Coordinates of C-alpha atoms (C1' of nucleotides) in Angstrom, one line a residue:
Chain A
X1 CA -14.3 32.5 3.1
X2 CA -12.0 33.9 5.5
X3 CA -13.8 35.4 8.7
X4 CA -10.1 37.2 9.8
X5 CA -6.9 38.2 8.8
X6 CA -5.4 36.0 10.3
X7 CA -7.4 32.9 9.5
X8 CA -7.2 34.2 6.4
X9 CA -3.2 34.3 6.3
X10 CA -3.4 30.5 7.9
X11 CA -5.1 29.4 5.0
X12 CA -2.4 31.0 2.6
X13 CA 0.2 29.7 4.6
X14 CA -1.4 26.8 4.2
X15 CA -2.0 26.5 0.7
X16 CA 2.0 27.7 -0.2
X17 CA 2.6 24.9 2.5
X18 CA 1.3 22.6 0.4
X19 CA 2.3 24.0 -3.0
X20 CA 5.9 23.9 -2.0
X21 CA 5.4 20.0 -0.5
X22 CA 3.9 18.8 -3.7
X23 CA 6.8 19.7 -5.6
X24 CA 9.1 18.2 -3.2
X25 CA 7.4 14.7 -2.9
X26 CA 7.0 14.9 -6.9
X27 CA 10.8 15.8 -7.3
X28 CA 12.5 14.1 -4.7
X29 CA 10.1 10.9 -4.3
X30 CA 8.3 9.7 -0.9
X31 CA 10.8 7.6 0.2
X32 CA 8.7 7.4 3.4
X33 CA 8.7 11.0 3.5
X34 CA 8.4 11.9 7.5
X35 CA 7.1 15.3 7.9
X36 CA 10.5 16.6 9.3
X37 CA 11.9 15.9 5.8
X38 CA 8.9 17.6 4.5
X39 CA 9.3 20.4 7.0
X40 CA 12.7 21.2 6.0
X41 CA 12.2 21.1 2.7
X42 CA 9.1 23.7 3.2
X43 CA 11.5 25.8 5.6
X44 CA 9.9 25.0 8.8
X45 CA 10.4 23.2 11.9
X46 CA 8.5 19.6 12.5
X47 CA 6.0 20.7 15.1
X48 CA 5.9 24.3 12.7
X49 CA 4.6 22.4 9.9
X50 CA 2.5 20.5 12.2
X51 CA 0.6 24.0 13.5
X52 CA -1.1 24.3 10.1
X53 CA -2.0 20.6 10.0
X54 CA -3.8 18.0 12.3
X55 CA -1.3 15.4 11.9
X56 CA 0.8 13.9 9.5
X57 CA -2.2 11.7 7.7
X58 CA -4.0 14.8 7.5
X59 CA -1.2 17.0 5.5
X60 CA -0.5 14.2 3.4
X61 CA -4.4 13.8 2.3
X62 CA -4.4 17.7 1.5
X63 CA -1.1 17.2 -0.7
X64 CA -3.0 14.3 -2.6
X65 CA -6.1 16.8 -2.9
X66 CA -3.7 19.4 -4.2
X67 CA -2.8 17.4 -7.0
X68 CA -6.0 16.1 -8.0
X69 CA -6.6 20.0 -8.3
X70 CA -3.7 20.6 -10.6
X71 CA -4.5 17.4 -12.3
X72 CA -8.0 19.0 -12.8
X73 CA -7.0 22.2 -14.1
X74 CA -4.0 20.7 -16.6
X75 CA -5.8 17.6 -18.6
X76 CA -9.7 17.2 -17.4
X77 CA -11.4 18.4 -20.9
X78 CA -15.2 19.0 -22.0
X79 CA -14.7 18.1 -25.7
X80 CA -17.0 15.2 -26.7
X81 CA -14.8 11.9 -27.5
X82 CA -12.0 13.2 -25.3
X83 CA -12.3 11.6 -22.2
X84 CA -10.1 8.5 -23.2
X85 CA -7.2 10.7 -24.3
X86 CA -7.5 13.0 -21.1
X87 CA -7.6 10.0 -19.2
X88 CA -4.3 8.6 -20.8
X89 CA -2.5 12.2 -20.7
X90 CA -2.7 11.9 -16.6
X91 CA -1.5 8.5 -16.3
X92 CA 1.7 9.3 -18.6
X93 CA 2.0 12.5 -16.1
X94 CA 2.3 10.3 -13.4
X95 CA 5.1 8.7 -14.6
X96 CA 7.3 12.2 -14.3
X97 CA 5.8 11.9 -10.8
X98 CA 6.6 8.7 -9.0
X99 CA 6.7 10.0 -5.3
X100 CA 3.4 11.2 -5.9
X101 CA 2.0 7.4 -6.7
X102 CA 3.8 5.9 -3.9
X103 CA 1.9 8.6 -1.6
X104 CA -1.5 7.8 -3.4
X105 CA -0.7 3.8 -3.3
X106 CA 0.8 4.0 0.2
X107 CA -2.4 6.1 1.6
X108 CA -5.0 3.9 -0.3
X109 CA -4.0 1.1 1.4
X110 CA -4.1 3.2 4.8
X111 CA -6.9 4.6 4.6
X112 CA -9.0 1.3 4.5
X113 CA -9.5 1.9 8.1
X114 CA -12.7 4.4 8.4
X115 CA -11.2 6.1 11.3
X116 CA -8.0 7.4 9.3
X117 CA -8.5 11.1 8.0
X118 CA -8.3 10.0 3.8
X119 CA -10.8 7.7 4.0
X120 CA -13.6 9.7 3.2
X121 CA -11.1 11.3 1.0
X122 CA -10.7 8.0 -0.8
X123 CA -14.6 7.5 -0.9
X124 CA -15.2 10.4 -2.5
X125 CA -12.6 10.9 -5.1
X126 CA -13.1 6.5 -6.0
X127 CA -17.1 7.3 -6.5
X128 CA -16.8 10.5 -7.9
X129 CA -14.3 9.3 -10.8
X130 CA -16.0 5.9 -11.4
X131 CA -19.3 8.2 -12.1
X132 CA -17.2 10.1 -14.4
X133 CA -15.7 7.1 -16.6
X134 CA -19.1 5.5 -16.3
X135 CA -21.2 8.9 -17.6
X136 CA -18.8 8.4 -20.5
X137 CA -20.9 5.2 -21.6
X138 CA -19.6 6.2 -25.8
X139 CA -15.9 5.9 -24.9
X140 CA -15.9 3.8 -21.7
X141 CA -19.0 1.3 -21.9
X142 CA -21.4 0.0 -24.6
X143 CA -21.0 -3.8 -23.5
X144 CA -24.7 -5.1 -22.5
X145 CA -25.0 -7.4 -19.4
X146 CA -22.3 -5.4 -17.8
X147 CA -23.2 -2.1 -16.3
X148 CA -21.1 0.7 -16.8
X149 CA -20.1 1.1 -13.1
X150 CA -18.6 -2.3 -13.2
X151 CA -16.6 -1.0 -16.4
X152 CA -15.8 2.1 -14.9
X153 CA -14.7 -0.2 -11.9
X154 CA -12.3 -2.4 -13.9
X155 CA -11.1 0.6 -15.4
X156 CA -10.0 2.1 -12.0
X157 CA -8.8 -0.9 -10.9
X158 CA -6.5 -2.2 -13.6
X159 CA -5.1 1.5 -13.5
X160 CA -4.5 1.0 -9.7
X161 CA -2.8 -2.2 -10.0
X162 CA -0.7 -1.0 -13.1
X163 CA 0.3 1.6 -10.2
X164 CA 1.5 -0.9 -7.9
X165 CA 3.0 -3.2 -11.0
X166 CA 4.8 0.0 -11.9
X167 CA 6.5 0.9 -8.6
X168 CA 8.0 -2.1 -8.3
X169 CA 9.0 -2.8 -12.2
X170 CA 9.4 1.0 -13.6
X171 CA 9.5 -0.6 -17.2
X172 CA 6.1 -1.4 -17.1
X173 CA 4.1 0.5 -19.1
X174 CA 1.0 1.7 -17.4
X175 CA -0.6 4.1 -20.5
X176 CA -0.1 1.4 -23.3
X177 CA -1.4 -1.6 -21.1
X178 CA -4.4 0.7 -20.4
X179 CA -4.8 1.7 -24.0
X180 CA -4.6 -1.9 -24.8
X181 CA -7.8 -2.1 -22.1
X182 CA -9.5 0.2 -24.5
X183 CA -9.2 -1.8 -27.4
X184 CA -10.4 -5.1 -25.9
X185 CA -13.7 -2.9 -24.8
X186 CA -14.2 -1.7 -28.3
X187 CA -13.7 -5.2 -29.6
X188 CA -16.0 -6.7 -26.8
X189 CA -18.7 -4.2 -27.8
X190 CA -18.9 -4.9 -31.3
X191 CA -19.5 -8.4 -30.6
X192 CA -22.3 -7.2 -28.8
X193 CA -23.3 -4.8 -31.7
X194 CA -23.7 -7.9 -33.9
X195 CA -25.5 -9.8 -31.6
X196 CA -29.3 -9.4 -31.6
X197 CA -31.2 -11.0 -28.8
Chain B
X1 CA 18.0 -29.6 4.5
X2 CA 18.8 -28.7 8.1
X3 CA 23.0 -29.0 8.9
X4 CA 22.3 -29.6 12.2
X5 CA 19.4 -30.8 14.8
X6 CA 19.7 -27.8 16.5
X7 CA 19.3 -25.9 13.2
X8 CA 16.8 -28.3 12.2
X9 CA 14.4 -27.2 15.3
X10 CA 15.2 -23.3 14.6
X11 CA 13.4 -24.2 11.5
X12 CA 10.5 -26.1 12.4
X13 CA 10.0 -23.1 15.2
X14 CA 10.1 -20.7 12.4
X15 CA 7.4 -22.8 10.9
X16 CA 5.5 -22.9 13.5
X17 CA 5.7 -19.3 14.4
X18 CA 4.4 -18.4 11.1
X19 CA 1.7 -20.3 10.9
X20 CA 0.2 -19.2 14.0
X21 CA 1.0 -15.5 12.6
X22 CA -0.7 -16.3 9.3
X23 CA -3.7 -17.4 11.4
X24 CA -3.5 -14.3 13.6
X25 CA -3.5 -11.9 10.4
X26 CA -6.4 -14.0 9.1
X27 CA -8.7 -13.5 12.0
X28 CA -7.8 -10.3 13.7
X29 CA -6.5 -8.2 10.9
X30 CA -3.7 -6.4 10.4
X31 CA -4.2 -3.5 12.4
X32 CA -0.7 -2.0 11.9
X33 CA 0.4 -4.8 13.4
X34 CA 3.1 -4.4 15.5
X35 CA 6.0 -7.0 15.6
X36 CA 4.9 -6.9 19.8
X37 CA 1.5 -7.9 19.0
X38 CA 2.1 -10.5 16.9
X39 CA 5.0 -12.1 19.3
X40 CA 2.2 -12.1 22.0
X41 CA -0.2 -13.9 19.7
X42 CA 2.9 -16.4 19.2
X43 CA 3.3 -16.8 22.8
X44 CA 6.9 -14.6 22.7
X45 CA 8.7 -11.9 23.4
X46 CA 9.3 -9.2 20.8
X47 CA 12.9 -9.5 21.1
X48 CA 12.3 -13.9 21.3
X49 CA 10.0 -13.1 17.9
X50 CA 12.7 -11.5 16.2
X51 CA 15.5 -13.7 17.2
X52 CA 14.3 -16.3 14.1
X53 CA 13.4 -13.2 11.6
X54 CA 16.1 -10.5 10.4
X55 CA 13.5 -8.0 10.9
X56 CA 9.7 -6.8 10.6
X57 CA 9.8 -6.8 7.2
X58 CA 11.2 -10.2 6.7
X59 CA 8.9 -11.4 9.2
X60 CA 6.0 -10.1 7.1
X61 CA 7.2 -11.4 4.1
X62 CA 7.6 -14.9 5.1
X63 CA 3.9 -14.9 6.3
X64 CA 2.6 -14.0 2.6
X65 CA 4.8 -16.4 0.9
X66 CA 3.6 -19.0 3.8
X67 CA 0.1 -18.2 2.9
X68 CA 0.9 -18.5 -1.3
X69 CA 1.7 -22.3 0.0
X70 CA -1.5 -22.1 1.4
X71 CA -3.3 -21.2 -1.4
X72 CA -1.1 -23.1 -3.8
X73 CA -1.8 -26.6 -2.1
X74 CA -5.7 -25.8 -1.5
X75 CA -6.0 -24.4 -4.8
X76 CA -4.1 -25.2 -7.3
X77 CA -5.4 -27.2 -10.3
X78 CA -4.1 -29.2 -13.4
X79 CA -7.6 -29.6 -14.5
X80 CA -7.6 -28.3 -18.4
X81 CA -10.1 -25.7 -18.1
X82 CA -10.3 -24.8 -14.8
X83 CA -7.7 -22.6 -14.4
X84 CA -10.6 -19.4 -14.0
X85 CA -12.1 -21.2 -11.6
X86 CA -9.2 -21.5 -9.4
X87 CA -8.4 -17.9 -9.6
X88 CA -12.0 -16.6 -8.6
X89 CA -11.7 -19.5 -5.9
X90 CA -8.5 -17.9 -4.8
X91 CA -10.2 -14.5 -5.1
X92 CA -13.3 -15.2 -3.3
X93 CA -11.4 -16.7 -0.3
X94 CA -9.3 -13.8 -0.2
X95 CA -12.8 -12.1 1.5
X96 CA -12.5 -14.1 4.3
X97 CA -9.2 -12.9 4.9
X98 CA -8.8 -9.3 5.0
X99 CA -5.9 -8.8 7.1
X100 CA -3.6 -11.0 4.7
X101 CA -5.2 -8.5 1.8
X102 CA -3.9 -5.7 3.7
X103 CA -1.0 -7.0 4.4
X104 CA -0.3 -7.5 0.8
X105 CA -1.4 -4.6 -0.1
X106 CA 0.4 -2.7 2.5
X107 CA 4.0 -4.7 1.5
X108 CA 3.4 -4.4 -2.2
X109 CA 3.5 -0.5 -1.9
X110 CA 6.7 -0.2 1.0
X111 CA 8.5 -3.1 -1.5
X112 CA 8.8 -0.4 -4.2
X113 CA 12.3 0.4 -3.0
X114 CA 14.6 -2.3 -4.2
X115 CA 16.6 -2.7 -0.9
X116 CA 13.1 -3.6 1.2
X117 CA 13.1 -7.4 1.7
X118 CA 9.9 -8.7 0.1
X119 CA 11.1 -6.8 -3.3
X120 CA 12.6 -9.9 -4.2
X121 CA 9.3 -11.4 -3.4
X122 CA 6.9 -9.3 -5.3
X123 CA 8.9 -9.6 -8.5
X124 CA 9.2 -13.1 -8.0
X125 CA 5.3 -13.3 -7.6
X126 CA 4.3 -11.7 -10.2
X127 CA 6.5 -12.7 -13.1
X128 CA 5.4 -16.8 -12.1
X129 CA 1.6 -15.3 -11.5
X130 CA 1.7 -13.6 -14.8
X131 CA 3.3 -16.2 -16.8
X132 CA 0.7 -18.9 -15.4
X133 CA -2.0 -16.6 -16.9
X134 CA -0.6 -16.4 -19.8
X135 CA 0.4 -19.9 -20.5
X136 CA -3.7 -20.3 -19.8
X137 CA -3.8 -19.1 -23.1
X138 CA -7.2 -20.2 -24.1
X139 CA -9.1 -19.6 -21.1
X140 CA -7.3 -16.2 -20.4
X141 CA -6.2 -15.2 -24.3
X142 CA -6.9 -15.8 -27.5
X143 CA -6.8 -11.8 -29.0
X144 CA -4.8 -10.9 -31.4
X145 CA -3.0 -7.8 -31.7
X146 CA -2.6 -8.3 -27.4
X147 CA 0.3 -9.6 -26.7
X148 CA -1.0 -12.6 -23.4
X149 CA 1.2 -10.9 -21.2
X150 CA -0.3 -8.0 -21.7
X151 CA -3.8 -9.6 -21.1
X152 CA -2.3 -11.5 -17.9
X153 CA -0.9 -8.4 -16.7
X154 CA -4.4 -6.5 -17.2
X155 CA -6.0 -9.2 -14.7
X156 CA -3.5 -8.8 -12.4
X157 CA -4.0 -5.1 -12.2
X158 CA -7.5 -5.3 -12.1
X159 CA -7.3 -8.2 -9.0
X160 CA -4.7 -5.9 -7.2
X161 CA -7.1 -2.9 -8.1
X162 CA -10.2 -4.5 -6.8
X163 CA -8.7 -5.4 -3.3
X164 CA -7.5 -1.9 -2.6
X165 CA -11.2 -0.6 -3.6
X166 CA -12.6 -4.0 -1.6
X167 CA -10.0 -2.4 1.8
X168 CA -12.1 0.7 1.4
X169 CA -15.5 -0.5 1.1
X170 CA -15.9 -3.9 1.6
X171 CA -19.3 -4.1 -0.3
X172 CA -17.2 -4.3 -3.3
X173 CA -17.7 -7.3 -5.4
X174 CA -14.5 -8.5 -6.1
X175 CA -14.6 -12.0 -7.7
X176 CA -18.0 -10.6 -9.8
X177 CA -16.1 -8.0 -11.3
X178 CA -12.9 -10.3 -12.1
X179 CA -16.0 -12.3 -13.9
X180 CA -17.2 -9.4 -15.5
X181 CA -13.8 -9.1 -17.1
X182 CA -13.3 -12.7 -18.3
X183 CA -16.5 -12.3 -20.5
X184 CA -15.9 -9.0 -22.0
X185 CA -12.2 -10.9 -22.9
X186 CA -14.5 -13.8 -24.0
X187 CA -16.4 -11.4 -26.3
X188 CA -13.5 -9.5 -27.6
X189 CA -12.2 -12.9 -28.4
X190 CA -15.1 -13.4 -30.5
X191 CA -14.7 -10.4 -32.0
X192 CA -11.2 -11.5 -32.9
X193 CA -12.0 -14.6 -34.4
X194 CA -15.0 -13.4 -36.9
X195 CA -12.0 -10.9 -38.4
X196 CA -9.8 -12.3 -40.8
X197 CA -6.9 -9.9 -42.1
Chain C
dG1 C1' 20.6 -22.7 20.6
dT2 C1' 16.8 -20.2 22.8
dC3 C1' 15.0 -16.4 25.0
dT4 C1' 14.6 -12.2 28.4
dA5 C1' 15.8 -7.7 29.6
dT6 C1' 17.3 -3.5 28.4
dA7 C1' 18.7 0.3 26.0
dC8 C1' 19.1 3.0 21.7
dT9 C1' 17.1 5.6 17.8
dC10 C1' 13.6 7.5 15.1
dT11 C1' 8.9 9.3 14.5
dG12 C1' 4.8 11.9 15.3
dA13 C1' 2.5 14.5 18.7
dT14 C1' 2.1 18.1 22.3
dA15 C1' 3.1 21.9 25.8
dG16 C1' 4.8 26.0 26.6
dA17 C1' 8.3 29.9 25.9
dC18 C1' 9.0 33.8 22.9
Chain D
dG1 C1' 3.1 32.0 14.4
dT2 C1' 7.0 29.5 15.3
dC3 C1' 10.4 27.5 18.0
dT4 C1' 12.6 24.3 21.8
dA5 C1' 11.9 20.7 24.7
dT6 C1' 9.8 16.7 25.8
dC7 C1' 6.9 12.6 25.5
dA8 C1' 5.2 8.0 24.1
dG9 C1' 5.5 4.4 21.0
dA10 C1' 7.7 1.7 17.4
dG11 C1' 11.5 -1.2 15.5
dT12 C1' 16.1 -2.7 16.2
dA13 C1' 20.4 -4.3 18.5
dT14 C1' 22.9 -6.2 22.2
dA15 C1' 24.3 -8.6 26.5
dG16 C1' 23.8 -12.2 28.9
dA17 C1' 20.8 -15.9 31.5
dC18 C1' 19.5 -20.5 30.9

DNA sequence: GTCTATACTCTGATAGAC
DNA sequence: GTCTATCAGAGTATAGAC
């Protein structure tokens, strides 16, 4: 991957750069994080940060990525029937995490703009995870006349609005409201089970 | 209301300022708006802009709750029945308007922190949005073992959803999917009613 | 009361020394 | 590779003209 040493050491810099800044944002919140804060807390000067990133945008897509990442490795699961339950396990993680939503929420909404560095970020993870719920058509689908991308869509979305419902009103509760989701699938596809046209 | 005339015309100026900022935001999209760009629009100075609004935020604020006026007088319904119909009204105007979305969007995530002035707001908002859906109950509930404020808050979260998946690709079919939903609650409903435990 | 001019502070970005 | 210094731009606060 590396075609120095140096390169090489950038990228590990890099990666314990980011490692160290996911914990702080996680830990401490965002609390509109500047990347001095973030700098400090990684042991660096502002524009020493800034050497291993293009800007701030940029470093805080890559800290976004490195969670998906750890996200990945800790909950995503093969075993048939499990998807639902893996899917539930990260949203109760996110409640230890509530910097870590405020950065997701916060850079959603910036990067509707196609020119602003996690946009294509956002495209991709959206698409990529709506294929996922929908490819899960025994847990997450089932209802005729509505495609499972549009249920894999409402899915998303009611778990992004719970987000922003949730960081303004930490009571809420995102996992049982979703759960609760669930159940009205289930009981909208048996009516269709009994139906026969 | 007003103590004084002098008062009287600070207030009508306020007025006026933000509905020329509401139409501004409407046609030219938020942009990151700057308070500069917006007291240009209004035909002030930043500084002249600011003299009738504590700050940025507040200024911001007032323009979402000036366009919920909006929406409430153009809206609004006491029609039995019709109460869907408003909302995906509501919804499907809301495409014509993308810088107010992002704008709500935008506030909804920096309002997170208590001490940011449209927190009051937000709360506000969505406790008298939710409790309208829920008093709908027949058009928007009507399953058992879901609480209707858990139902109201699922649409919610899905509207809110959909317009931070619309900001990042507008080809997403916002008031569609909201329909979507309503029939699979219609169907889980029916589920619901051919039970009886 | 209304508004302009100005200055202060903070942020992210960049150039250049070491 | 990392720092200091510096810059441009934003939001905010103030003095004072009218």
């Amino acid at each position: 991957m590396a075609r120095r040493g140096s390169y090489a050491k950038g990228v590990a810099k890099r990666e314990e750069i980011l490692e160290r800044a996911l914990e702080v944002v996680a830990r401490e919140g965002y609390r509109g994080a500047s990347v001095k804060e973030i700098a400090e807390a990684v042991g660096l000067s502002q524009a020493g940060l800034l050497h291993y990133f293009d800007s701030k945008e940029e470093l805080f897509t890559e800290i976004l990525r490195k969670r998906d990442e750890h996200d990945g490795d800790e909950f995503r699961t093969d075993a048939p029937g499990a998807a639902r339950a893996a899917y539930l396990r990260v949203i109760r993680h996110n409640v230890q995490t509530p910097g870590l939503v405020e950065l997701f929420s916060r850079l959603a909404v910036e990067a509707a703009d196609p020119a602003h560095p996690a946009h294509a970020y956002f495209l991709e993870r959206t698409t990529e995870l709506r294929a996922q719920l929908a490819q899960q058509a025994d847990e997450f689908s089932g209802i005729r006349d509505v495609p499972p991308e549009t249920l894999a869509r409402i899915v998303q979305a009611v778990t992004d609005g719970l987000q922003l419902q949730w960081l303004l009103d930490r009571t809420v509760d995102m996992a049982g409201t979703v759960e609760a989701l669930f159940a009205i699938l289930d009981d909208a596809r048996a009516t269709q089970d009994g139906k026969d046209d």
